[in-house]
Short mmCIF file of C-alpha atoms and ligand atoms in Angstrom, two decimals:
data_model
loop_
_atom_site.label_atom_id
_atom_site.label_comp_id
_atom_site.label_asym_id
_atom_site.label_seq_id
_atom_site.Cartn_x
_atom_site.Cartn_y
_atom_site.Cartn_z
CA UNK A 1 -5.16 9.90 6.69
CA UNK A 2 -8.05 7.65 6.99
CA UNK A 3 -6.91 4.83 8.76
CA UNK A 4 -8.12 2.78 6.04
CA UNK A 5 -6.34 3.62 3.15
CA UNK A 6 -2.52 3.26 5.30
CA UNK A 7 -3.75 -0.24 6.13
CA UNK A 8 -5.01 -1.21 2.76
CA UNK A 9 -1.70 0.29 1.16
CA UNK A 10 0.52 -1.32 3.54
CA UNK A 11 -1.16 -4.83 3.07
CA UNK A 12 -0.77 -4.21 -1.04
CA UNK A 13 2.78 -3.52 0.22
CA UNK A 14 3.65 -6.86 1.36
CA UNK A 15 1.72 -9.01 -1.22
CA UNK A 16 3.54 -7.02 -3.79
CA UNK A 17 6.64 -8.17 -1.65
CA UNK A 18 5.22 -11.68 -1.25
CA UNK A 19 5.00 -12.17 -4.83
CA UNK A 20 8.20 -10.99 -6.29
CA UNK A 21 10.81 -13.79 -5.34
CA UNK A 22 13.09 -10.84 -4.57
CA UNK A 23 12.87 -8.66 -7.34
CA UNK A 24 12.03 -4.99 -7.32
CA UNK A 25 8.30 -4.01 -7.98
CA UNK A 26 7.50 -0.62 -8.41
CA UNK A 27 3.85 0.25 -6.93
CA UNK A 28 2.33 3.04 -8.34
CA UNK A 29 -1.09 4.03 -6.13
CA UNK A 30 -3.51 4.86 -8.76
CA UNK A 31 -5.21 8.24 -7.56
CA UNK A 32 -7.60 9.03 -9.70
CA UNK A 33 -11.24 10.26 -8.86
CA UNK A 34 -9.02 10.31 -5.42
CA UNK A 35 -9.15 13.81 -3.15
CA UNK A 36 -5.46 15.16 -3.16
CA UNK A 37 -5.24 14.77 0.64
CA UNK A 38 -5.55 11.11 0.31
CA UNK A 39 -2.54 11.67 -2.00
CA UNK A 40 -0.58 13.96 0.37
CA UNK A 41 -0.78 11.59 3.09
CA UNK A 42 0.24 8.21 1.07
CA UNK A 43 3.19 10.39 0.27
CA UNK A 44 3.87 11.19 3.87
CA UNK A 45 3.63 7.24 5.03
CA UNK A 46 6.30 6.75 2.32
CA UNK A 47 4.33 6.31 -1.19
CA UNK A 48 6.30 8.05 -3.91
CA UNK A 49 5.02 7.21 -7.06
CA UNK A 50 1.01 8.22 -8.15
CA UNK A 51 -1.04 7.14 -11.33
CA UNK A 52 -3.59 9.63 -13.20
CA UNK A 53 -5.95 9.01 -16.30
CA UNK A 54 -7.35 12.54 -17.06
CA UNK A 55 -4.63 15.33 -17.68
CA UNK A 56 -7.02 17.69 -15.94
CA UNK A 57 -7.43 15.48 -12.62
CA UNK A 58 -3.77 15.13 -12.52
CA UNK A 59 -2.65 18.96 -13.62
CA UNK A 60 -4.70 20.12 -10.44
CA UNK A 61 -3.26 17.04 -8.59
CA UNK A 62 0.50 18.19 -9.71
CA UNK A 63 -0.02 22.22 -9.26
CA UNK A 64 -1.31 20.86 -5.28
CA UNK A 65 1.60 19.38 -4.28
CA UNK A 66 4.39 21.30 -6.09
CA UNK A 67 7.11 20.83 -3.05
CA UNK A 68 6.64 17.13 -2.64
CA UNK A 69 8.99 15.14 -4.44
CA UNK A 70 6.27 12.71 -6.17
CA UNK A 71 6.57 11.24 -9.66
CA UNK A 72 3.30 11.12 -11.90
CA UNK A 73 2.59 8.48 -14.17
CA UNK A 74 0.16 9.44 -16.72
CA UNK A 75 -1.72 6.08 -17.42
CA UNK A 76 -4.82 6.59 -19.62
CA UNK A 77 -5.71 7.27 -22.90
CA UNK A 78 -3.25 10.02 -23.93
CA UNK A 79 -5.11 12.35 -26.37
CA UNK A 80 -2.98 14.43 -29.45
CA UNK A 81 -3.93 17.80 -27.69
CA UNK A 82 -2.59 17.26 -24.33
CA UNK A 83 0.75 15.80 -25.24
CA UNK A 84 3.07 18.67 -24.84
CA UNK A 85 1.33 19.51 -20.99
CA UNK A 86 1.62 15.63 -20.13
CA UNK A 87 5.12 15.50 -21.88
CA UNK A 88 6.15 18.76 -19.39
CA UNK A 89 4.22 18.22 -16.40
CA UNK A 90 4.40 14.27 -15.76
CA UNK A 91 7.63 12.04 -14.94
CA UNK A 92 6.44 8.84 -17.01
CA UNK A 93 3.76 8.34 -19.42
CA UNK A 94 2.55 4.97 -19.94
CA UNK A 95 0.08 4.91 -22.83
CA UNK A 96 2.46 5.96 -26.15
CA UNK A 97 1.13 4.45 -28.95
CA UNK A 98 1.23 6.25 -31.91
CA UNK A 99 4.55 7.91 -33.32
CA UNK A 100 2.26 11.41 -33.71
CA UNK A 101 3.07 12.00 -30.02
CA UNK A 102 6.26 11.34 -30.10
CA UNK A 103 7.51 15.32 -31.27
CA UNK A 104 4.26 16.39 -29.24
CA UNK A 105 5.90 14.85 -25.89
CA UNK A 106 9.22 15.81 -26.89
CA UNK A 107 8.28 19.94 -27.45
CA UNK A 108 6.24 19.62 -23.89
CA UNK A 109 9.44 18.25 -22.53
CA UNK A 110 12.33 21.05 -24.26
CA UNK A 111 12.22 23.04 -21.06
CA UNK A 112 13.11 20.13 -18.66
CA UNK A 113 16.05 18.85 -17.29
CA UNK A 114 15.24 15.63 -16.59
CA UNK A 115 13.75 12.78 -20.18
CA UNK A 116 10.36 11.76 -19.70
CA UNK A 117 9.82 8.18 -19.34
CA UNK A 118 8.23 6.42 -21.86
CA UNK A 119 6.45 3.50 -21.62
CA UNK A 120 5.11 1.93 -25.18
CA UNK A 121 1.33 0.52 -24.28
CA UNK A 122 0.35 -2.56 -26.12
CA UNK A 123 -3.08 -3.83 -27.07
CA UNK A 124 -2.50 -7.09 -25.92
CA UNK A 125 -5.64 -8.97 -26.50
CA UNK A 126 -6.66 -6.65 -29.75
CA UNK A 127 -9.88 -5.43 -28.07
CA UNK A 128 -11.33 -2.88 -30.41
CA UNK A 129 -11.92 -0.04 -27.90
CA UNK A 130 -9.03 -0.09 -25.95
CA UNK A 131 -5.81 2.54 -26.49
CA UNK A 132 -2.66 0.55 -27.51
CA UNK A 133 -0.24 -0.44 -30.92
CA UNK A 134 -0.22 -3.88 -31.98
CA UNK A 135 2.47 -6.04 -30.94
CA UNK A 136 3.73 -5.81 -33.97
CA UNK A 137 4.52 -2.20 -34.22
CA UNK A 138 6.06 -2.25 -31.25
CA UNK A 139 9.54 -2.48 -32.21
CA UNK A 140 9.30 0.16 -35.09
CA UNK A 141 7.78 2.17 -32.28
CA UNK A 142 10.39 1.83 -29.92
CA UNK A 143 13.39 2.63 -32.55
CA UNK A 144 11.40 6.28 -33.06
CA UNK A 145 11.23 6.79 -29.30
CA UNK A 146 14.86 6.37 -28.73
CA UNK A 147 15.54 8.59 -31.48
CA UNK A 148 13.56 11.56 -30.07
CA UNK A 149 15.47 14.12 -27.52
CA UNK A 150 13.82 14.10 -24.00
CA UNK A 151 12.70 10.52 -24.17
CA UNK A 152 13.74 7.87 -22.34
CA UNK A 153 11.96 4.77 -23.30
CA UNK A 154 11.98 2.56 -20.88
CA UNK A 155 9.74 -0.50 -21.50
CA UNK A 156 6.45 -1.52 -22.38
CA UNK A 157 2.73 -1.46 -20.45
CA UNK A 158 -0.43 -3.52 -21.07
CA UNK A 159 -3.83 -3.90 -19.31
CA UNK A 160 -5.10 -7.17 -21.03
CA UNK A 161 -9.24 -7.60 -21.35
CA UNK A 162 -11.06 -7.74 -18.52
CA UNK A 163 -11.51 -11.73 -18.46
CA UNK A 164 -14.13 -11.85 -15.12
CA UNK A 165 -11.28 -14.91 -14.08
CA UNK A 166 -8.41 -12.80 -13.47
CA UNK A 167 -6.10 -16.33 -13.92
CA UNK A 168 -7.80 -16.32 -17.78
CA UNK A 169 -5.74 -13.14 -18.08
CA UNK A 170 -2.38 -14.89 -17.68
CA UNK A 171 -1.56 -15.73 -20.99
CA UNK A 172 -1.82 -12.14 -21.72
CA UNK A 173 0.69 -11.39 -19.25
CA UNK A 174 2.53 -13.71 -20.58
CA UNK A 175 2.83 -12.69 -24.25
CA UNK A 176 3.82 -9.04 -23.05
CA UNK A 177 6.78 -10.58 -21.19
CA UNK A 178 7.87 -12.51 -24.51
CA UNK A 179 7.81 -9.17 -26.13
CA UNK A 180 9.34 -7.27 -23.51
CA UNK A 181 12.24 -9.86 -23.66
CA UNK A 182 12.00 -9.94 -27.47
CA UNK A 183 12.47 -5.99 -27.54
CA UNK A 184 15.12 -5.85 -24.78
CA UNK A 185 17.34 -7.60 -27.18
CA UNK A 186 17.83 -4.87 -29.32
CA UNK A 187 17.10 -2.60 -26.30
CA UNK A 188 18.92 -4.07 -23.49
CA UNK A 189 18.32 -0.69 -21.01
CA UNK A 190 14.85 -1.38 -21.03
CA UNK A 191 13.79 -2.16 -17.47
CA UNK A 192 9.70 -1.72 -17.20
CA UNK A 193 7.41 -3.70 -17.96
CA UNK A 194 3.91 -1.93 -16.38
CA UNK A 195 1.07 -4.43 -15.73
CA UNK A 196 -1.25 -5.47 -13.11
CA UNK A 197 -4.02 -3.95 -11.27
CA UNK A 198 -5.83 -4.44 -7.74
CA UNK A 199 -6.96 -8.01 -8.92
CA UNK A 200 -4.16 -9.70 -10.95
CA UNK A 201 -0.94 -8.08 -9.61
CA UNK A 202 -0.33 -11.49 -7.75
CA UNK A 203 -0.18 -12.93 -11.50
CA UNK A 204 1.41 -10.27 -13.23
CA UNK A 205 4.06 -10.27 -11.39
CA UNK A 206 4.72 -13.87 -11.07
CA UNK A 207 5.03 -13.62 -15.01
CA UNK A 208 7.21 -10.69 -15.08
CA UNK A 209 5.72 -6.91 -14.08
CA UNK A 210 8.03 -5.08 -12.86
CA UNK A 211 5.58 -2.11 -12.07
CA UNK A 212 2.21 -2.68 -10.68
CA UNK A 213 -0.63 0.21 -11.13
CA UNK A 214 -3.03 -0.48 -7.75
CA UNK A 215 -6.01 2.00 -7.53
CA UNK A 216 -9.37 0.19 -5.96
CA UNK A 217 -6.86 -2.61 -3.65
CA UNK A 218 -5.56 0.65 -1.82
CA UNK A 219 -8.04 3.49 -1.76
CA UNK A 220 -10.93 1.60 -1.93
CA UNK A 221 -13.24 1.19 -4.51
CA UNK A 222 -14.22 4.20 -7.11
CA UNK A 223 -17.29 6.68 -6.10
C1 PLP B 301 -7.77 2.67 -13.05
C2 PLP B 301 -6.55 2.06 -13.63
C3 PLP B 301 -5.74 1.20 -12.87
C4 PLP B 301 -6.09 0.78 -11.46
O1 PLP B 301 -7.19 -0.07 -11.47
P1 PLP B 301 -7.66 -0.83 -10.12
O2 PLP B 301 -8.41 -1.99 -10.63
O3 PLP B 301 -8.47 0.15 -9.35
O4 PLP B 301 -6.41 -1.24 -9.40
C5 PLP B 301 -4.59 0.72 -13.45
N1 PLP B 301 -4.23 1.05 -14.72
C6 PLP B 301 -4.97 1.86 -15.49
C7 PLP B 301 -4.51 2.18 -16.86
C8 PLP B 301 -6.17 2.38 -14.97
O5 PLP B 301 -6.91 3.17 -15.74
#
């Protein structure tokens, strides 16, 4: 392990700590563009729980370290085509959006044991690029997830516009934990709310997260 990394991860560690008045925060170390050994040896200092974008980064990432119990988040952009793989080969996927995955996922997942997680991502700030449903489908959304065999919805995720303040992206974090609260009353298992990154986690979680996604604060920044 560079020496480097451990440090950085344990210092996210305890702000993450530091910030959540007690509660549990999950941290998953975003990986991506990140060589699988940095992965291997997170997981030996203790780091369960690893983030991937591209299904072909993270297949490779997954088939390397079969034998380690790690969960995989799938957190980007989650394309028709690769549904069923990320449905079977990942433990959560964060970025559902559209109800067209939803039998995708499910027919990836028929051969395992265990639902996959499902997080419903929300396009908070209504950028015109960015993945995500409108708040407003969100609840329509969520009755089809818990509806399909081998999901398990459990809450909602968000990555709000890039606002070069982070503290200008608090209202957004703020509107997701309205709806989060909004869908848990018709929903009341729902436990995960996904948002923050490496430079507004401190926020995000003072307004709700209950899972933080940390690339750049622990493996440094992006080649
Ligand atoms: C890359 C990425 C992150 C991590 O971003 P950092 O700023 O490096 O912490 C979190 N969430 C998603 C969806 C990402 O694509």
């Amino acid at each position: 392990m560079s020496d480097p990394v451990l440090t950085a991860w344990r210092a996210c560690r305890d702000a993450i700590e530091a910030a959540s008045a007690g509660r549990d925060i999950t941290l998953v170390a975003v990986s991506k563009t990140q060589p699988v050994e940095r992965i291997h040896a997170l997981s030996e200092a203790g780091q369960t729980d690893f983030g991937e974008n591209y299904w072909q980064e993270a297949a490779d990432k997954i088939t390397a370290s079969r034998g380690l119990s790690l969960r995989w988040h799938f957190i980007g952009p989650l394309q028709s085509n690769k549904a069923r793989v990320v449905g079977r080969y990942c433990d959560w996927v964060h970025s559902v959006d559209r109800a067209k995955l939803l039998p995708l996922l499910a027919e990836g997942r028929a051969e395992v044991s265990t639902p996959l997680n499902v997080l419903i991502q929300v396009n908070v700030d209504a950028e015109a690029s960015k993945s995500g449903c409108t708040p407003n489908d969100v609840a329509a959304l969520a009755d089809r997830i818990v509806d399909t065999e081998g999901l398990r919805l459990r809450g909602l995720m968000a990555i709000p516009a890039p606002l070069a303040e982070p503290e200008a992206r608090r209202p957004a974090f703020v509107r997701m934990r309205e709806l989060f609260d909004r869908l848990r009353q018709s929903h009341p298992a729902l436990d995960t709310l996904s948002m923050g990154m490496s430079d507004d986690f401190r926020i995000a979680i003072a307004e709700g997260s209950t899972l933080v996604r940390i690339g750049s604060a622990v493996f440094g920044p992006r080649a």
